[in-house]
């Protein structure tokens, strides 16, 4: 499982009683296989089913697993971020997620470093975060969806 997907899922499954053991992408759906600790199984199954669509449930060696379709949650999280940020803010957030420094972003977008820093402060305020890492974490679901529309890595080389 790559780091970007881990970040994305981290925002969906924050409780320590859940463990994402695998992800499956098929067509436009994103499925997660979740391991549930035995002592919390009943309570957490109810909670998970409130937010996600259960596809299947199974046991292996006495351990409970559930397959959930998390597509709608990822899309709604991405839509929320997309509504908060302007197009330019999304460009800057994406370039930060690709590891670009302010100087590189400024050069690429033909703006000053000061302007990049100003955009970042605005993004931080809108998302309620205080670091580049936290911003990338919050934007991961949107960036992942954008990857299906165009090659985000291509943006880093433009």
mmCIF file with all atom_site columns, C-alpha atoms in Angstrom:
data_model
loop_
_atom_site.group_PDB
_atom_site.id
_atom_site.type_symbol
_atom_site.label_atom_id
_atom_site.label_alt_id
_atom_site.label_comp_id
_atom_site.label_asym_id
_atom_site.label_entity_id
_atom_site.label_seq_id
_atom_site.pdbx_PDB_ins_code
_atom_site.Cartn_x
_atom_site.Cartn_y
_atom_site.Cartn_z
_atom_site.occupancy
_atom_site.B_iso_or_equiv
_atom_site.pdbx_formal_charge
_atom_site.auth_seq_id
_atom_site.auth_comp_id
_atom_site.auth_asym_id
_atom_site.auth_atom_id
_atom_site.pdbx_PDB_model_num
ATOM 1   C CA . UNK A 1 1   ? 0.000   0.000   0.000   1.00 0.00 ? 1   UNK A CA 1
ATOM 2   C CA . UNK A 1 2   ? 1.596   3.295   -0.990  1.00 0.00 ? 2   UNK A CA 1
ATOM 3   C CA . UNK A 1 3   ? 2.068   6.263   1.330   1.00 0.00 ? 3   UNK A CA 1
ATOM 4   C CA . UNK A 1 4   ? -0.516  8.473   -0.356  1.00 0.00 ? 4   UNK A CA 1
ATOM 5   C CA . UNK A 1 5   ? -3.224  5.839   0.066   1.00 0.00 ? 5   UNK A CA 1
ATOM 6   C CA . UNK A 1 6   ? -2.223  5.353   3.709   1.00 0.00 ? 6   UNK A CA 1
ATOM 7   C CA . UNK A 1 7   ? -2.638  9.100   4.285   1.00 0.00 ? 7   UNK A CA 1
ATOM 8   C CA . UNK A 1 8   ? -5.991  9.062   2.590   1.00 0.00 ? 8   UNK A CA 1
ATOM 9   C CA . UNK A 1 9   ? -7.270  6.129   4.611   1.00 0.00 ? 9   UNK A CA 1
ATOM 10  C CA . UNK A 1 10  ? -5.851  7.565   7.793   1.00 0.00 ? 10  UNK A CA 1
ATOM 11  C CA . UNK A 1 11  ? -8.462  10.300  7.689   1.00 0.00 ? 11  UNK A CA 1
ATOM 12  C CA . UNK A 1 12  ? -11.244 7.716   7.318   1.00 0.00 ? 12  UNK A CA 1
ATOM 13  C CA . UNK A 1 13  ? -10.105 5.161   9.889   1.00 0.00 ? 13  UNK A CA 1
ATOM 14  C CA . UNK A 1 14  ? -8.745  7.048   12.880  1.00 0.00 ? 14  UNK A CA 1
ATOM 15  C CA . UNK A 1 15  ? -9.785  4.588   15.579  1.00 0.00 ? 15  UNK A CA 1
ATOM 16  C CA . UNK A 1 16  ? -7.053  2.211   16.767  1.00 0.00 ? 16  UNK A CA 1
ATOM 17  C CA . UNK A 1 17  ? -9.516  -0.689  16.784  1.00 0.00 ? 17  UNK A CA 1
ATOM 18  C CA . UNK A 1 18  ? -9.550  -0.679  12.992  1.00 0.00 ? 18  UNK A CA 1
ATOM 19  C CA . UNK A 1 19  ? -6.663  -1.905  10.909  1.00 0.00 ? 19  UNK A CA 1
ATOM 20  C CA . UNK A 1 20  ? -6.729  -1.536  7.134   1.00 0.00 ? 20  UNK A CA 1
ATOM 21  C CA . UNK A 1 21  ? -5.049  -4.694  5.860   1.00 0.00 ? 21  UNK A CA 1
ATOM 22  C CA . UNK A 1 22  ? -5.637  -4.231  2.149   1.00 0.00 ? 22  UNK A CA 1
ATOM 23  C CA . UNK A 1 23  ? -7.170  -1.992  -0.484  1.00 0.00 ? 23  UNK A CA 1
ATOM 24  C CA . UNK A 1 24  ? -8.782  -2.924  -3.761  1.00 0.00 ? 24  UNK A CA 1
ATOM 25  C CA . UNK A 1 25  ? -9.532  -0.582  -6.652  1.00 0.00 ? 25  UNK A CA 1
ATOM 26  C CA . UNK A 1 26  ? -11.991 -1.806  -9.261  1.00 0.00 ? 26  UNK A CA 1
ATOM 27  C CA . UNK A 1 27  ? -13.578 0.519   -11.792 1.00 0.00 ? 27  UNK A CA 1
ATOM 28  C CA . UNK A 1 28  ? -14.647 3.621   -9.843  1.00 0.00 ? 28  UNK A CA 1
ATOM 29  C CA . UNK A 1 29  ? -14.815 1.870   -6.491  1.00 0.00 ? 29  UNK A CA 1
ATOM 30  C CA . UNK A 1 30  ? -12.358 1.833   -3.637  1.00 0.00 ? 30  UNK A CA 1
ATOM 31  C CA . UNK A 1 31  ? -12.665 -1.068  -1.212  1.00 0.00 ? 31  UNK A CA 1
ATOM 32  C CA . UNK A 1 32  ? -10.871 -1.632  2.081   1.00 0.00 ? 32  UNK A CA 1
ATOM 33  C CA . UNK A 1 33  ? -10.436 -4.859  3.965   1.00 0.00 ? 33  UNK A CA 1
ATOM 34  C CA . UNK A 1 34  ? -10.548 -4.000  7.657   1.00 0.00 ? 34  UNK A CA 1
ATOM 35  C CA . UNK A 1 35  ? -9.422  -6.182  10.549  1.00 0.00 ? 35  UNK A CA 1
ATOM 36  C CA . UNK A 1 36  ? -11.547 -5.708  13.667  1.00 0.00 ? 36  UNK A CA 1
ATOM 37  C CA . UNK A 1 37  ? -10.242 -6.555  17.119  1.00 0.00 ? 37  UNK A CA 1
ATOM 38  C CA . UNK A 1 38  ? -12.410 -9.228  18.713  1.00 0.00 ? 38  UNK A CA 1
ATOM 39  C CA . UNK A 1 39  ? -13.274 -7.328  21.902  1.00 0.00 ? 39  UNK A CA 1
ATOM 40  C CA . UNK A 1 40  ? -14.635 -4.343  19.957  1.00 0.00 ? 40  UNK A CA 1
ATOM 41  C CA . UNK A 1 41  ? -16.158 -6.165  16.985  1.00 0.00 ? 41  UNK A CA 1
ATOM 42  C CA . UNK A 1 42  ? -19.891 -5.605  17.635  1.00 0.00 ? 42  UNK A CA 1
ATOM 43  C CA . UNK A 1 43  ? -19.667 -1.909  18.533  1.00 0.00 ? 43  UNK A CA 1
ATOM 44  C CA . UNK A 1 44  ? -17.366 -1.011  15.689  1.00 0.00 ? 44  UNK A CA 1
ATOM 45  C CA . UNK A 1 45  ? -19.272 -2.974  13.075  1.00 0.00 ? 45  UNK A CA 1
ATOM 46  C CA . UNK A 1 46  ? -22.293 -0.773  13.819  1.00 0.00 ? 46  UNK A CA 1
ATOM 47  C CA . UNK A 1 47  ? -20.181 2.389   13.559  1.00 0.00 ? 47  UNK A CA 1
ATOM 48  C CA . UNK A 1 48  ? -18.487 1.331   10.326  1.00 0.00 ? 48  UNK A CA 1
ATOM 49  C CA . UNK A 1 49  ? -21.792 0.416   8.709   1.00 0.00 ? 49  UNK A CA 1
ATOM 50  C CA . UNK A 1 50  ? -23.139 3.919   9.438   1.00 0.00 ? 50  UNK A CA 1
ATOM 51  C CA . UNK A 1 51  ? -20.426 5.500   7.292   1.00 0.00 ? 51  UNK A CA 1
ATOM 52  C CA . UNK A 1 52  ? -19.550 2.857   4.707   1.00 0.00 ? 52  UNK A CA 1
ATOM 53  C CA . UNK A 1 53  ? -21.233 0.230   2.558   1.00 0.00 ? 53  UNK A CA 1
ATOM 54  C CA . UNK A 1 54  ? -20.484 -3.303  3.746   1.00 0.00 ? 54  UNK A CA 1
ATOM 55  C CA . UNK A 1 55  ? -19.595 -5.603  0.867   1.00 0.00 ? 55  UNK A CA 1
ATOM 56  C CA . UNK A 1 56  ? -18.768 -8.739  2.840   1.00 0.00 ? 56  UNK A CA 1
ATOM 57  C CA . UNK A 1 57  ? -17.640 -10.031 6.206   1.00 0.00 ? 57  UNK A CA 1
ATOM 58  C CA . UNK A 1 58  ? -15.453 -13.056 6.861   1.00 0.00 ? 58  UNK A CA 1
ATOM 59  C CA . UNK A 1 59  ? -13.275 -14.776 9.448   1.00 0.00 ? 59  UNK A CA 1
ATOM 60  C CA . UNK A 1 60  ? -9.775  -16.181 9.096   1.00 0.00 ? 60  UNK A CA 1
ATOM 61  C CA . UNK A 1 61  ? -8.314  -18.159 11.994  1.00 0.00 ? 61  UNK A CA 1
ATOM 62  C CA . UNK A 1 62  ? -10.944 -16.681 14.311  1.00 0.00 ? 62  UNK A CA 1
ATOM 63  C CA . UNK A 1 63  ? -10.156 -13.090 13.315  1.00 0.00 ? 63  UNK A CA 1
ATOM 64  C CA . UNK A 1 64  ? -12.948 -10.898 11.927  1.00 0.00 ? 64  UNK A CA 1
ATOM 65  C CA . UNK A 1 65  ? -12.527 -8.970  8.680   1.00 0.00 ? 65  UNK A CA 1
ATOM 66  C CA . UNK A 1 66  ? -14.965 -6.746  6.843   1.00 0.00 ? 66  UNK A CA 1
ATOM 67  C CA . UNK A 1 67  ? -14.824 -5.469  3.263   1.00 0.00 ? 67  UNK A CA 1
ATOM 68  C CA . UNK A 1 68  ? -16.141 -1.926  2.913   1.00 0.00 ? 68  UNK A CA 1
ATOM 69  C CA . UNK A 1 69  ? -16.798 0.257   -0.112  1.00 0.00 ? 69  UNK A CA 1
ATOM 70  C CA . UNK A 1 70  ? -15.265 3.579   0.967   1.00 0.00 ? 70  UNK A CA 1
ATOM 71  C CA . UNK A 1 71  ? -15.631 5.334   -2.407  1.00 0.00 ? 71  UNK A CA 1
ATOM 72  C CA . UNK A 1 72  ? -18.386 7.700   -1.323  1.00 0.00 ? 72  UNK A CA 1
ATOM 73  C CA . UNK A 1 73  ? -16.488 8.848   1.777   1.00 0.00 ? 73  UNK A CA 1
ATOM 74  C CA . UNK A 1 74  ? -13.334 9.571   -0.195  1.00 0.00 ? 74  UNK A CA 1
ATOM 75  C CA . UNK A 1 75  ? -15.305 11.481  -2.825  1.00 0.00 ? 75  UNK A CA 1
ATOM 76  C CA . UNK A 1 76  ? -17.218 13.534  -0.237  1.00 0.00 ? 76  UNK A CA 1
ATOM 77  C CA . UNK A 1 77  ? -13.984 14.398  1.582   1.00 0.00 ? 77  UNK A CA 1
ATOM 78  C CA . UNK A 1 78  ? -12.420 15.445  -1.712  1.00 0.00 ? 78  UNK A CA 1
ATOM 79  C CA . UNK A 1 79  ? -15.473 17.526  -2.650  1.00 0.00 ? 79  UNK A CA 1
ATOM 80  C CA . UNK A 1 80  ? -15.324 19.312  0.700   1.00 0.00 ? 80  UNK A CA 1
ATOM 81  C CA . UNK A 1 81  ? -11.677 20.263  0.115   1.00 0.00 ? 81  UNK A CA 1
ATOM 82  C CA . UNK A 1 82  ? -12.380 21.271  -3.495  1.00 0.00 ? 82  UNK A CA 1
ATOM 83  C CA . UNK A 1 83  ? -15.126 23.644  -2.350  1.00 0.00 ? 83  UNK A CA 1
ATOM 84  C CA . UNK A 1 84  ? -12.852 25.239  0.261   1.00 0.00 ? 84  UNK A CA 1
ATOM 85  C CA . UNK A 1 85  ? -9.875  25.932  -1.984  1.00 0.00 ? 85  UNK A CA 1
ATOM 86  C CA . UNK A 1 86  ? -9.500  28.034  -5.115  1.00 0.00 ? 86  UNK A CA 1
ATOM 87  C CA . UNK A 1 87  ? -8.014  26.569  -8.289  1.00 0.00 ? 87  UNK A CA 1
ATOM 88  C CA . UNK A 1 88  ? -4.648  28.241  -7.595  1.00 0.00 ? 88  UNK A CA 1
ATOM 89  C CA . UNK A 1 89  ? -4.656  26.981  -3.995  1.00 0.00 ? 89  UNK A CA 1
ATOM 90  C CA . UNK A 1 90  ? -5.291  23.458  -5.295  1.00 0.00 ? 90  UNK A CA 1
ATOM 91  C CA . UNK A 1 91  ? -2.367  23.817  -7.709  1.00 0.00 ? 91  UNK A CA 1
ATOM 92  C CA . UNK A 1 92  ? -0.074  24.898  -4.890  1.00 0.00 ? 92  UNK A CA 1
ATOM 93  C CA . UNK A 1 93  ? -1.293  22.151  -2.533  1.00 0.00 ? 93  UNK A CA 1
ATOM 94  C CA . UNK A 1 94  ? -0.692  19.561  -5.260  1.00 0.00 ? 94  UNK A CA 1
ATOM 95  C CA . UNK A 1 95  ? 2.822   20.825  -5.932  1.00 0.00 ? 95  UNK A CA 1
ATOM 96  C CA . UNK A 1 96  ? 3.592   20.753  -2.206  1.00 0.00 ? 96  UNK A CA 1
ATOM 97  C CA . UNK A 1 97  ? 2.291   17.164  -2.099  1.00 0.00 ? 97  UNK A CA 1
ATOM 98  C CA . UNK A 1 98  ? 4.730   16.357  -4.916  1.00 0.00 ? 98  UNK A CA 1
ATOM 99  C CA . UNK A 1 99  ? 7.593   17.623  -2.758  1.00 0.00 ? 99  UNK A CA 1
ATOM 100 C CA . UNK A 1 100 ? 8.127   20.986  -4.407  1.00 0.00 ? 100 UNK A CA 1
ATOM 101 C CA . UNK A 1 101 ? 9.686   23.802  -2.338  1.00 0.00 ? 101 UNK A CA 1
ATOM 102 C CA . UNK A 1 102 ? 8.206   27.319  -2.372  1.00 0.00 ? 102 UNK A CA 1
ATOM 103 C CA . UNK A 1 103 ? 10.955  28.512  -4.700  1.00 0.00 ? 103 UNK A CA 1
ATOM 104 C CA . UNK A 1 104 ? 10.216  25.721  -7.205  1.00 0.00 ? 104 UNK A CA 1
ATOM 105 C CA . UNK A 1 105 ? 6.470   26.375  -7.009  1.00 0.00 ? 105 UNK A CA 1
ATOM 106 C CA . UNK A 1 106 ? 7.001   30.104  -7.552  1.00 0.00 ? 106 UNK A CA 1
ATOM 107 C CA . UNK A 1 107 ? 9.177   29.469  -10.594 1.00 0.00 ? 107 UNK A CA 1
ATOM 108 C CA . UNK A 1 108 ? 6.745   26.935  -12.062 1.00 0.00 ? 108 UNK A CA 1
ATOM 109 C CA . UNK A 1 109 ? 3.662   29.145  -11.591 1.00 0.00 ? 109 UNK A CA 1
ATOM 110 C CA . UNK A 1 110 ? 5.437   32.414  -12.478 1.00 0.00 ? 110 UNK A CA 1
ATOM 111 C CA . UNK A 1 111 ? 4.676   34.052  -9.130  1.00 0.00 ? 111 UNK A CA 1
ATOM 112 C CA . UNK A 1 112 ? 6.902   35.225  -6.283  1.00 0.00 ? 112 UNK A CA 1
ATOM 113 C CA . UNK A 1 113 ? 7.934   33.056  -3.336  1.00 0.00 ? 113 UNK A CA 1
ATOM 114 C CA . UNK A 1 114 ? 6.134   35.561  -1.121  1.00 0.00 ? 114 UNK A CA 1
ATOM 115 C CA . UNK A 1 115 ? 2.914   34.907  -3.058  1.00 0.00 ? 115 UNK A CA 1
ATOM 116 C CA . UNK A 1 116 ? 3.359   31.146  -2.629  1.00 0.00 ? 116 UNK A CA 1
ATOM 117 C CA . UNK A 1 117 ? 3.832   31.646  1.130   1.00 0.00 ? 117 UNK A CA 1
ATOM 118 C CA . UNK A 1 118 ? 0.707   33.829  1.235   1.00 0.00 ? 118 UNK A CA 1
ATOM 119 C CA . UNK A 1 119 ? -1.306  31.158  -0.569  1.00 0.00 ? 119 UNK A CA 1
ATOM 120 C CA . UNK A 1 120 ? -0.011  28.526  1.846   1.00 0.00 ? 120 UNK A CA 1
ATOM 121 C CA . UNK A 1 121 ? -1.077  30.631  4.858   1.00 0.00 ? 121 UNK A CA 1
ATOM 122 C CA . UNK A 1 122 ? -4.560  30.962  3.337   1.00 0.00 ? 122 UNK A CA 1
ATOM 123 C CA . UNK A 1 123 ? -4.736  27.221  2.640   1.00 0.00 ? 123 UNK A CA 1
ATOM 124 C CA . UNK A 1 124 ? -3.609  26.419  6.200   1.00 0.00 ? 124 UNK A CA 1
ATOM 125 C CA . UNK A 1 125 ? -6.315  28.721  7.609   1.00 0.00 ? 125 UNK A CA 1
ATOM 126 C CA . UNK A 1 126 ? -9.048  27.256  5.395   1.00 0.00 ? 126 UNK A CA 1
ATOM 127 C CA . UNK A 1 127 ? -8.094  23.669  6.259   1.00 0.00 ? 127 UNK A CA 1
ATOM 128 C CA . UNK A 1 128 ? -7.378  24.340  9.935   1.00 0.00 ? 128 UNK A CA 1
ATOM 129 C CA . UNK A 1 129 ? -3.812  23.011  9.720   1.00 0.00 ? 129 UNK A CA 1
ATOM 130 C CA . UNK A 1 130 ? -0.433  24.447  10.661  1.00 0.00 ? 130 UNK A CA 1
ATOM 131 C CA . UNK A 1 131 ? 2.076   22.583  8.510   1.00 0.00 ? 131 UNK A CA 1
ATOM 132 C CA . UNK A 1 132 ? 2.722   21.494  4.954   1.00 0.00 ? 132 UNK A CA 1
ATOM 133 C CA . UNK A 1 133 ? 2.492   17.848  6.024   1.00 0.00 ? 133 UNK A CA 1
ATOM 134 C CA . UNK A 1 134 ? -0.922  18.369  7.628   1.00 0.00 ? 134 UNK A CA 1
ATOM 135 C CA . UNK A 1 135 ? -2.112  20.211  4.516   1.00 0.00 ? 135 UNK A CA 1
ATOM 136 C CA . UNK A 1 136 ? -1.022  17.339  2.264   1.00 0.00 ? 136 UNK A CA 1
ATOM 137 C CA . UNK A 1 137 ? -2.724  14.864  4.613   1.00 0.00 ? 137 UNK A CA 1
ATOM 138 C CA . UNK A 1 138 ? -6.010  16.802  4.411   1.00 0.00 ? 138 UNK A CA 1
ATOM 139 C CA . UNK A 1 139 ? -5.789  17.157  0.605   1.00 0.00 ? 139 UNK A CA 1
ATOM 140 C CA . UNK A 1 140 ? -4.733  13.561  -0.111  1.00 0.00 ? 140 UNK A CA 1
ATOM 141 C CA . UNK A 1 141 ? -8.225  12.351  -1.062  1.00 0.00 ? 141 UNK A CA 1
ATOM 142 C CA . UNK A 1 142 ? -8.679  15.184  -3.554  1.00 0.00 ? 142 UNK A CA 1
ATOM 143 C CA . UNK A 1 143 ? -5.224  14.779  -5.070  1.00 0.00 ? 143 UNK A CA 1
ATOM 144 C CA . UNK A 1 144 ? -5.886  11.051  -5.456  1.00 0.00 ? 144 UNK A CA 1
ATOM 145 C CA . UNK A 1 145 ? -9.133  11.760  -7.325  1.00 0.00 ? 145 UNK A CA 1
ATOM 146 C CA . UNK A 1 146 ? -7.403  14.341  -9.510  1.00 0.00 ? 146 UNK A CA 1
ATOM 147 C CA . UNK A 1 147 ? -4.837  11.718  -10.474 1.00 0.00 ? 147 UNK A CA 1
ATOM 148 C CA . UNK A 1 148 ? -7.543  9.837   -12.334 1.00 0.00 ? 148 UNK A CA 1
ATOM 149 C CA . UNK A 1 149 ? -8.291  12.977  -14.401 1.00 0.00 ? 149 UNK A CA 1
ATOM 150 C CA . UNK A 1 150 ? -4.683  13.830  -15.293 1.00 0.00 ? 150 UNK A CA 1
ATOM 151 C CA . UNK A 1 151 ? -1.188  12.775  -14.436 1.00 0.00 ? 151 UNK A CA 1
ATOM 152 C CA . UNK A 1 152 ? -0.298  14.719  -11.277 1.00 0.00 ? 152 UNK A CA 1
ATOM 153 C CA . UNK A 1 153 ? 3.355   13.740  -11.709 1.00 0.00 ? 153 UNK A CA 1
ATOM 154 C CA . UNK A 1 154 ? 3.248   15.563  -15.049 1.00 0.00 ? 154 UNK A CA 1
ATOM 155 C CA . UNK A 1 155 ? 2.445   18.755  -13.149 1.00 0.00 ? 155 UNK A CA 1
ATOM 156 C CA . UNK A 1 156 ? 5.737   18.468  -11.286 1.00 0.00 ? 156 UNK A CA 1
ATOM 157 C CA . UNK A 1 157 ? 7.673   18.540  -14.552 1.00 0.00 ? 157 UNK A CA 1
ATOM 158 C CA . UNK A 1 158 ? 5.806   21.392  -16.251 1.00 0.00 ? 158 UNK A CA 1
#
